[in-house]
Amino acid sequence: MTLQVGTFNIQHGAHYPTRLATGEERIDLVAVADAIADMGLDICGLNEVRNQENVAGLCHQARVIAERLGFYYAFARAIDHKGGEYGNAIVSRYPILSCTSVPLIVPAEERIEGEKYEDRVVLSAVLSVDGRELSVLVTHFGLYDVEQALAADTVCRLAEQATTPLVLMGDFNVTPDSPYIARISRVLTDTAVLLDGDGRTFPSNEPKGKIDYIFANRGLRVLSARVPSVLCSDHRPFVCTLAFADA
């Protein structure tokens, strides 16, 4: 069997073409869910997901997307935001056996005074894929070097501890020449090795850089990778086809 896996920064469902055309922020989770369905994804990691109670379009966004797809879902809070929560999520055709949150918080003594840091998180889930366990890590790296170093070290540690096939995905906010991509690539396989195209994902209307990634451990084989022309968010999704290594 093969798995269609994607990572997608949805910018809380803000419809990007509308924003470009009018400046209006129109939330369109249907467009996000339909894009996931059209890509034929079995598993999708989501970044910039909101959970703001009683606010139209912003309430339980992961659940809304999953319900439209008929999928399972999990959400990991990174920060409190505008009276609600903000973080990462996963939607999956396959049952989610467990989900934990691993915080990415730069210690106060390592922060530069006057700079604005944002706490981040790794969503760590275990899925049941036709009776086999698959570990999935979904994260969103920060913008500062110290945040990216912490995130890279954390996901590498989690990957090295895994006893099952594992996928790591997310918006890493770094380009492929980053030392943090090199660090992760020593532990996991960058699925971009089979990329069809240059892999640029941001901004979606005129992609200038690749900052969205999917990595896999030795329990999985990478069969293909691509960047679909999906424009509903300011990021394009990054998608790959995987198979269990022993299948």
Backbone as numpy.savetxt, mean C-alpha at the origin, in Angstrom:
# Nx Ny Nz CAx CAy CAz Cx Cy Cz
-1.89 -21.92 -8.95 -2.71 -20.73 -8.95 -1.85 -19.48 -8.95
-2.38 -18.39 -9.45 -1.69 -17.11 -9.43 -2.50 -16.10 -8.62
-1.81 -15.09 -8.14 -2.42 -14.02 -7.36 -2.16 -12.69 -8.03
-3.22 -11.92 -8.20 -3.08 -10.56 -8.70 -3.05 -9.62 -7.49
-1.91 -8.98 -7.29 -1.67 -8.18 -6.10 -1.37 -6.74 -6.51
-1.96 -5.79 -5.80 -1.73 -4.39 -6.12 -1.51 -3.53 -4.90
-0.82 -2.42 -5.09 -0.70 -1.40 -4.06 -1.22 -0.10 -4.66
-1.99 0.66 -3.84 -2.70 1.82 -4.40 -2.84 2.88 -3.32
-2.18 4.01 -3.51 -2.39 5.17 -2.65 -3.63 5.89 -3.17
-4.73 5.84 -2.42 -6.00 6.33 -2.93 -6.29 7.78 -2.55
-5.41 8.41 -1.78 -5.59 9.80 -1.33 -7.02 10.03 -0.81
-7.42 9.17 0.12 -8.74 9.15 0.74 -9.89 9.28 -0.26
-9.69 8.71 -1.45 -10.77 8.68 -2.44 -11.02 9.98 -3.16
-10.16 10.98 -2.98 -10.34 12.25 -3.68 -10.15 12.03 -5.18
-11.17 12.33 -5.96 -11.15 12.05 -7.39 -10.22 13.03 -8.10
-9.09 12.52 -8.57 -8.02 13.38 -9.06 -8.39 14.16 -10.32
-9.03 13.55 -11.31 -9.41 14.35 -12.49 -10.31 15.53 -12.15
-11.21 15.35 -11.20 -12.08 16.45 -10.79 -11.27 17.56 -10.14
-10.32 17.17 -9.30 -9.49 18.18 -8.64 -8.66 18.97 -9.64
-8.12 18.27 -10.64 -7.33 18.95 -11.65 -8.18 19.91 -12.47
-9.41 19.49 -12.76 -10.27 20.28 -13.64 -10.92 21.47 -12.94
-11.30 21.27 -11.66 -12.11 22.29 -10.99 -11.54 22.76 -9.67
-10.58 22.03 -9.11 -10.08 22.34 -7.78 -10.94 21.77 -6.67
-12.06 21.16 -7.03 -12.98 20.59 -6.05 -12.47 19.24 -5.55
-12.62 18.98 -4.26 -12.30 17.67 -3.72 -13.59 16.85 -3.62
-13.77 15.97 -4.57 -14.96 15.12 -4.61 -14.54 13.70 -4.27
-15.08 13.15 -3.19 -14.74 11.79 -2.77 -15.51 10.80 -3.63
-14.79 9.84 -4.22 -15.41 8.85 -5.10 -14.80 7.48 -4.82
-15.33 6.80 -3.81 -14.84 5.47 -3.46 -15.31 4.42 -4.45
-16.42 4.70 -5.13 -16.88 3.77 -6.17 -15.83 3.66 -7.28
-15.25 4.78 -7.66 -14.21 4.76 -8.69 -13.01 3.94 -8.24
-12.64 4.05 -6.95 -11.52 3.28 -6.42 -11.84 1.79 -6.46
-13.01 1.42 -5.93 -13.39 0.01 -5.89 -13.51 -0.56 -7.30
-14.10 0.19 -8.21 -14.26 -0.30 -9.58 -12.91 -0.45 -10.28
-11.95 0.42 -9.96 -10.61 0.28 -10.53 -9.96 -1.01 -10.04
-10.11 -1.32 -8.76 -9.57 -2.56 -8.21 -10.20 -3.76 -8.89
-11.51 -3.70 -9.09 -12.21 -4.80 -9.78 -11.76 -4.91 -11.23
-11.64 -3.79 -11.91 -11.25 -3.81 -13.32 -9.84 -4.36 -13.51
-8.98 -4.14 -12.52 -7.61 -4.68 -12.60 -7.56 -6.15 -12.25
-8.67 -6.70 -11.78 -8.73 -8.11 -11.44 -7.91 -8.48 -10.22
-7.78 -7.54 -9.28 -6.93 -7.79 -8.12 -7.59 -8.74 -7.13
-6.77 -9.60 -6.56 -7.21 -10.47 -5.47 -6.90 -9.84 -4.12
-5.82 -9.08 -4.06 -5.35 -8.45 -2.83 -4.86 -7.06 -3.19
-5.28 -6.06 -2.42 -4.80 -4.71 -2.69 -4.50 -3.99 -1.38
-3.29 -3.48 -1.26 -2.92 -2.63 -0.14 -3.27 -1.20 -0.47
-3.82 -0.49 0.50 -4.28 0.88 0.30 -3.56 1.83 1.26
-3.15 2.97 0.73 -2.55 4.03 1.55 -3.46 5.25 1.55
-3.28 6.08 2.59 -4.06 7.32 2.77 -5.55 7.03 2.83
-5.90 6.17 3.77 -7.28 5.74 3.96 -7.83 6.43 5.20
-9.04 6.94 5.10 -9.66 7.66 6.21 -10.74 6.80 6.88
-10.97 7.08 8.15 -12.07 6.48 8.90 -12.60 7.58 9.82
-13.44 8.43 9.26 -13.96 9.59 9.99 -15.47 9.42 10.18
-15.84 9.12 11.40 -17.24 8.80 11.71 -18.20 9.90 11.23
-19.28 9.45 10.62 -20.41 10.32 10.29 -20.07 11.45 9.31
-18.99 11.28 8.53 -18.66 12.24 7.49 -18.79 11.54 6.15
-19.69 12.01 5.32 -19.98 11.35 4.06 -18.71 11.18 3.22
-18.48 9.96 2.77 -17.34 9.66 1.93 -16.06 9.35 2.69
-15.98 9.77 3.95 -14.75 9.57 4.72 -14.92 8.54 5.84
-16.10 8.01 6.01 -16.38 7.08 7.09 -16.10 5.63 6.67
-15.21 4.96 7.41 -14.91 3.53 7.17 -14.63 3.26 5.70
-13.69 3.99 5.13 -13.44 3.88 3.69 -13.03 2.47 3.27
-12.20 1.81 4.06 -11.78 0.45 3.71 -12.98 -0.48 3.66
-13.88 -0.33 4.61 -15.07 -1.17 4.63 -15.96 -0.91 3.43
-16.14 0.37 3.09 -16.98 0.72 1.95 -16.43 0.11 0.66
-15.12 0.24 0.45 -14.50 -0.32 -0.74 -14.63 -1.84 -0.76
-14.35 -2.47 0.37 -14.43 -3.93 0.45 -15.84 -4.43 0.20
-16.81 -3.75 0.76 -18.19 -4.20 0.58 -18.62 -4.12 -0.87
-18.18 -3.10 -1.58 -18.53 -3.01 -2.99 -17.89 -4.15 -3.79
-16.70 -4.55 -3.37 -15.98 -5.62 -4.05 -16.43 -7.02 -3.61
-17.08 -7.09 -2.44 -17.37 -8.39 -1.85 -16.14 -9.02 -1.24
-15.24 -8.17 -0.74 -13.95 -8.61 -0.18 -13.96 -8.51 1.34
-12.92 -9.07 1.94 -12.59 -8.86 3.34 -11.71 -7.61 3.43
-11.59 -7.04 4.65 -10.76 -5.85 4.78 -10.19 -5.76 6.18
-9.13 -4.97 6.29 -8.57 -4.60 7.59 -7.99 -3.20 7.46
-7.99 -2.47 8.56 -7.49 -1.10 8.59 -6.52 -0.94 9.74
-5.44 -0.20 9.51 -4.45 0.08 10.56 -4.30 1.58 10.71
-4.66 2.09 11.87 -4.57 3.52 12.14 -3.12 3.95 12.31
-2.75 5.01 11.63 -1.44 5.62 11.83 -1.53 6.82 12.75
-2.51 7.70 12.48 -2.69 8.91 13.29 -4.18 9.22 13.42
-4.49 10.05 14.40 -5.81 10.67 14.47 -5.80 11.87 13.53
-6.92 12.07 12.82 -6.94 13.11 11.80 -8.34 13.68 11.65
-8.49 14.96 11.95 -9.75 15.68 11.76 -10.94 14.95 12.41
-10.72 14.50 13.63 -11.78 13.83 14.37 -11.98 12.38 14.02
-11.10 11.83 13.20 -11.19 10.43 12.83 -9.82 9.78 12.80
-9.69 8.75 11.98 -8.43 8.02 11.87 -7.93 8.05 10.43
-6.61 7.85 10.30 -5.97 7.91 8.98 -4.86 6.87 8.99
-4.78 6.06 7.92 -3.75 5.04 7.91 -3.77 4.20 6.65
-3.40 2.93 6.81 -3.30 1.97 5.71 -4.39 0.93 5.84
-4.67 0.24 4.74 -5.69 -0.80 4.75 -5.34 -1.88 3.75
-6.05 -2.99 3.86 -5.96 -4.06 2.88 -7.37 -4.52 2.56
-7.62 -4.77 1.29 -8.87 -5.42 0.87 -8.46 -6.70 0.15
-9.18 -7.79 0.44 -8.72 -9.10 -0.01 -9.89 -10.00 -0.38
-9.72 -10.69 -1.49 -10.68 -11.72 -1.87 -10.64 -12.89 -0.88
-9.50 -13.03 -0.21 -9.28 -14.15 0.70 -9.46 -13.72 2.16
-9.89 -14.64 3.01 -10.10 -14.30 4.42 -8.83 -13.78 5.10
-9.01 -12.83 6.00 -7.90 -12.28 6.78 -7.92 -12.95 8.14
-6.91 -13.76 8.42 -6.86 -14.53 9.66 -6.48 -13.66 10.85
-5.60 -12.70 10.61 -5.16 -11.81 11.70 -4.62 -10.53 11.11
-4.62 -9.48 11.93 -4.07 -8.20 11.50 -3.55 -7.45 12.72
-2.33 -6.98 12.64 -1.75 -6.18 13.71 -1.14 -4.91 13.12
-0.93 -3.93 13.97 -0.33 -2.66 13.56 1.04 -2.53 14.21
2.04 -2.22 13.40 3.40 -2.00 13.89 3.72 -0.52 13.70
3.83 0.24 14.79 4.03 1.69 14.66 5.41 2.05 14.11
5.45 3.12 13.34 6.70 3.70 12.84 6.75 5.13 13.37
7.35 5.29 14.54 7.36 6.59 15.23 8.81 6.97 15.52
9.27 8.05 14.94 10.63 8.52 15.16 10.73 9.09 16.57
11.69 8.62 17.38 11.84 9.15 18.74 12.06 10.66 18.74
11.59 11.31 19.78 11.67 12.77 19.87 13.11 13.27 19.73
14.06 12.54 20.30 15.44 13.01 20.28 16.07 12.92 18.88
15.43 12.20 17.96 15.95 12.09 16.60 15.24 13.05 15.63
14.32 13.83 16.14 13.57 14.76 15.28 14.25 16.12 15.23
14.24 16.72 14.06 14.81 18.04 13.87 13.78 19.08 14.31
14.20 19.95 15.18 13.27 20.97 15.69 12.72 21.82 14.56
11.41 22.04 14.59 10.77 22.86 13.58 10.25 22.09 12.39
10.68 20.83 12.21 10.19 20.01 11.12 8.93 19.27 11.56
8.05 19.00 10.62 6.79 18.34 10.92 6.88 16.86 10.54
6.83 16.01 11.54 6.88 14.57 11.31 5.47 13.99 11.44
5.24 12.91 10.72 3.93 12.25 10.78 4.14 10.79 11.16
3.56 10.37 12.26 3.67 8.96 12.65 3.08 8.07 11.56
3.74 6.96 11.33 3.32 6.01 10.29 3.09 4.65 10.93
2.68 3.68 10.11 2.37 2.36 10.63 2.57 1.31 9.54
2.88 0.09 9.95 2.86 -1.06 9.07 1.65 -1.91 9.43
0.77 -2.14 8.47 -0.31 -3.10 8.65 0.27 -4.47 8.35
0.21 -5.37 9.31 0.75 -6.72 9.15 -0.38 -7.72 9.26
-0.72 -8.36 8.14 -1.87 -9.27 8.09 -1.44 -10.65 7.64
-2.21 -11.64 8.03 -2.05 -13.00 7.54 -3.34 -13.41 6.87
-3.25 -13.82 5.62 -4.41 -14.22 4.84 -4.43 -15.74 4.66
-5.61 -16.27 4.47 -5.76 -17.68 4.13 -6.09 -17.78 2.64
-5.12 -18.21 1.86 -5.28 -18.31 0.40 -5.43 -19.77 0.03
-6.66 -20.18 -0.15 -6.96 -21.58 -0.46 -6.28 -22.52 0.53
-6.36 -22.15 1.80 -5.83 -23.00 2.85 -4.36 -22.76 3.16
-3.69 -21.89 2.43 -2.29 -21.58 2.68 -2.18 -20.18 3.28
-1.26 -20.00 4.21 -1.08 -18.69 4.83 -0.17 -17.81 3.98
-0.58 -16.57 3.84 0.20 -15.56 3.14 0.29 -14.34 4.03
1.51 -13.89 4.32 1.71 -12.68 5.12 1.77 -11.47 4.20
1.11 -10.40 4.61 1.08 -9.17 3.81 1.42 -7.99 4.71
2.37 -7.18 4.27 2.73 -5.95 4.96 2.37 -4.77 4.07
1.60 -3.82 4.62 1.21 -2.62 3.88 1.69 -1.41 4.66
2.44 -0.52 4.01 2.97 0.63 4.73 3.09 1.84 3.83
3.37 2.98 4.45 3.51 4.26 3.77 4.66 4.99 4.45
5.80 5.08 3.77 6.98 5.70 4.36 6.78 7.20 4.54
7.50 7.76 5.50 7.51 9.19 5.71 8.37 9.91 4.68
8.47 11.23 4.83 9.18 12.06 3.85 10.63 12.34 4.24
10.96 12.22 5.53 12.30 12.53 5.99 13.17 11.28 6.03
14.47 11.50 5.87 15.42 10.40 5.83 15.33 9.51 7.06
15.20 10.12 8.24 15.16 9.33 9.47 13.90 8.47 9.52
12.79 8.97 8.95 11.56 8.18 8.89 11.71 7.01 7.92
12.34 7.27 6.80 12.51 6.22 5.79 13.47 5.14 6.28
14.50 5.54 7.01 15.43 4.56 7.57 14.72 3.66 8.58
13.91 4.26 9.45 13.15 3.48 10.43 12.20 2.52 9.73
11.49 3.02 8.72 10.52 2.17 8.02 11.22 1.01 7.31
12.33 1.28 6.64 13.04 0.22 5.92 13.56 -0.84 6.89
14.14 -0.41 8.00 14.64 -1.37 8.98 13.50 -2.21 9.57
12.35 -1.58 9.80 11.22 -2.28 10.40 10.64 -3.33 9.45
10.43 -2.96 8.19 9.84 -3.93 7.26 10.82 -5.06 6.98
12.11 -4.77 6.96 13.10 -5.84 6.78 13.09 -6.80 7.96
12.98 -6.26 9.16 12.92 -7.12 10.34 11.67 -8.00 10.29
10.54 -7.43 9.96 9.31 -8.21 9.88 9.41 -9.28 8.79
10.01 -8.92 7.67 10.16 -9.89 6.58 11.08 -11.04 6.97
12.15 -10.71 7.66 13.10 -11.75 8.07 12.50 -12.68 9.11
11.54 -12.20 9.89 10.89 -13.02 10.90 9.79 -13.91 10.33
9.37 -13.64 9.10 8.23 -14.35 8.52 8.56 -15.82 8.28
7.61 -16.67 8.55 7.76 -18.12 8.32 6.84 -18.58 7.19
6.18 -17.65 6.53 5.27 -17.96 5.43 5.67 -17.13 4.21
5.13 -17.44 3.04 5.29 -16.53 1.90 4.81 -15.14 2.30
5.50 -14.11 1.81 5.23 -12.74 2.28 5.29 -11.74 1.14
4.38 -10.77 1.20 4.36 -9.64 0.27 4.46 -8.36 1.09
5.31 -7.44 0.64 5.42 -6.10 1.22 5.03 -5.11 0.14
4.18 -4.14 0.50 3.74 -3.18 -0.52 3.44 -1.83 0.09
3.43 -0.81 -0.77 3.04 0.51 -0.30 3.68 1.64 -1.07
3.36 2.84 -0.61 3.95 4.08 -1.11 5.16 4.35 -0.23
6.36 4.22 -0.80 7.59 4.35 0.00 8.18 5.75 -0.08
7.63 6.63 -0.91 8.10 8.01 -1.01 9.59 8.13 -1.34
10.14 7.11 -1.99 11.53 7.16 -2.46 11.58 6.55 -3.86
12.56 6.95 -4.63 12.74 6.42 -5.97 13.65 5.19 -5.95
13.71 4.43 -7.05 14.46 3.17 -7.03 15.94 3.28 -6.70
16.53 4.47 -6.84 17.95 4.63 -6.52 18.19 4.89 -5.03
17.14 4.88 -4.23 17.28 5.13 -2.79 18.04 4.01 -2.10
18.88 4.34 -1.11 19.55 3.29 -0.34 18.56 2.42 0.43
17.36 2.94 0.68 16.37 2.14 1.42 15.73 1.09 0.54
15.62 1.36 -0.76 15.18 0.31 -1.68 16.27 -0.75 -1.80
17.52 -0.32 -1.82 18.63 -1.28 -1.85 18.63 -2.13 -0.59
18.36 -1.51 0.55 18.31 -2.24 1.84 17.23 -3.31 1.80
16.04 -2.96 1.34 14.94 -3.92 1.29 15.22 -5.01 0.26
15.86 -4.64 -0.85 16.14 -5.60 -1.92 17.15 -6.66 -1.52
17.87 -6.43 -0.44 18.78 -7.47 0.07 18.01 -8.56 0.81
16.78 -8.26 1.19 15.97 -9.21 1.95 14.85 -9.79 1.10
14.29 -8.97 0.23 13.14 -9.35 -0.58 13.39 -9.05 -2.05
12.59 -9.68 -2.91 12.67 -9.43 -4.35 11.76 -8.28 -4.73
12.31 -7.29 -5.40 11.52 -6.19 -5.94 10.81 -6.69 -7.19
9.48 -6.71 -7.17 8.74 -7.25 -8.31 8.94 -6.41 -9.57
9.51 -5.22 -9.43 9.76 -4.38 -10.60 10.81 -4.98 -11.53
11.48 -6.06 -11.12 12.43 -6.71 -12.01 11.73 -7.23 -13.26
10.42 -7.46 -13.17 9.65 -7.92 -14.32 8.69 -6.85 -14.82
9.03 -5.63 -14.56 8.15 -4.52 -14.89 8.04 -4.33 -16.40
6.80 -4.13 -16.83 6.53 -3.77 -18.22 6.37 -2.25 -18.28
7.46 -1.56 -18.60 7.45 -0.10 -18.58 8.40 0.43 -17.53
8.38 1.76 -17.32 9.35 2.39 -16.42 8.90 2.40 -14.96
7.64 2.06 -14.71 7.17 1.94 -13.34 6.78 3.23 -12.67
6.75 4.33 -13.38 6.40 5.61 -12.77 4.94 5.61 -12.35
4.71 6.11 -11.14 3.35 6.05 -10.58 2.80 7.39 -10.11
3.65 8.42 -10.05 3.20 9.68 -9.46 3.79 10.87 -10.21
2.95 11.92 -10.45 1.49 11.95 -10.30 0.81 11.18 -11.42
-0.42 10.76 -11.20 -1.05 9.81 -12.11 -1.28 10.36 -13.50
-1.54 11.67 -13.62 -1.81 12.23 -14.94 -0.56 12.36 -15.80
0.58 12.64 -15.16 1.86 12.74 -15.86 2.96 12.17 -14.96
3.03 10.84 -14.86 3.96 10.23 -13.89 5.41 10.61 -14.14
6.05 11.10 -13.08 7.45 11.52 -13.16 8.37 10.64 -12.33
7.81 9.86 -11.40 8.67 9.05 -10.55 7.99 7.78 -10.08
8.81 6.78 -9.77 8.32 5.53 -9.20 8.51 5.57 -7.69
7.42 5.62 -6.94 7.53 5.62 -5.47 6.64 4.57 -4.83
5.95 3.77 -5.64 5.07 2.71 -5.13 5.67 1.36 -5.50
5.67 0.43 -4.53 6.43 -0.81 -4.68 5.66 -2.03 -4.16
6.04 -3.19 -4.73 5.64 -4.48 -4.16 6.89 -5.36 -4.14
7.17 -5.92 -2.97 8.28 -6.86 -2.79 7.72 -8.21 -2.35
8.47 -9.29 -2.62 8.04 -10.63 -2.22 9.23 -11.42 -1.70
8.95 -12.34 -0.77 10.05 -13.19 -0.29 10.17 -14.45 -1.14
11.05 -15.35 -0.73 11.35 -16.53 -1.54 10.21 -17.53 -1.60
9.20 -17.32 -0.78 8.04 -18.20 -0.83 7.13 -17.93 -2.02
7.47 -16.89 -2.79 6.63 -16.51 -3.93 7.49 -16.33 -5.18
6.88 -16.60 -6.32 7.51 -16.33 -7.62 6.84 -15.11 -8.24
7.65 -14.25 -8.82 7.12 -13.07 -9.50 6.97 -13.40 -10.98
5.76 -13.27 -11.50 5.49 -13.62 -12.89 5.40 -12.42 -13.81
4.93 -11.29 -13.29 4.84 -10.08 -14.11 4.59 -8.89 -13.20
4.78 -7.69 -13.74 4.49 -6.45 -13.00 4.13 -5.37 -14.01
3.27 -4.45 -13.57 2.83 -3.40 -14.48 2.27 -2.22 -13.69
2.13 -1.08 -14.36 1.49 0.11 -13.80 0.28 0.43 -14.69
-0.91 0.06 -14.27 -2.10 0.35 -15.08 -2.36 1.85 -15.17
-2.98 2.26 -16.27 -3.32 3.67 -16.48 -4.62 4.00 -15.76
-4.53 4.02 -14.44 -5.68 4.34 -13.58 -5.47 5.75 -13.03
-6.45 6.63 -13.22 -6.25 8.04 -12.91 -7.16 8.56 -11.81
-7.91 7.69 -11.13 -8.87 8.21 -10.16 -8.22 8.78 -8.91
-6.96 8.41 -8.64 -6.20 8.98 -7.52 -5.00 9.74 -8.07
-4.28 10.45 -7.20 -3.08 11.13 -7.67 -1.91 10.18 -7.86
-2.02 8.94 -7.39 -1.07 7.87 -7.68 -1.70 6.87 -8.63
-0.90 6.31 -9.53 -1.34 5.13 -10.24 -1.03 3.91 -9.38
-1.83 2.86 -9.48 -1.51 1.64 -8.74 -0.32 0.92 -9.36
0.33 0.11 -8.56 1.38 -0.79 -9.05 0.87 -2.21 -8.82
0.95 -3.05 -9.84 0.31 -4.36 -9.82 1.30 -5.43 -10.25
1.22 -6.60 -9.61 2.04 -7.72 -10.05 1.26 -9.03 -9.96
1.77 -10.02 -10.68 1.22 -11.38 -10.64 2.23 -12.26 -9.91
1.74 -12.95 -8.87 2.60 -13.80 -8.05 2.06 -15.23 -8.04
2.94 -16.16 -7.71 2.53 -17.55 -7.48 3.35 -18.11 -6.34
2.79 -19.05 -5.61 3.56 -19.71 -4.56 4.74 -20.44 -5.19
5.90 -20.31 -4.57 7.13 -20.82 -5.17 7.10 -22.33 -5.36
6.40 -23.05 -4.50 6.41 -24.51 -4.59 5.20 -25.05 -5.36
4.44 -24.15 -5.98 3.24 -24.59 -6.70 3.57 -24.92 -8.17
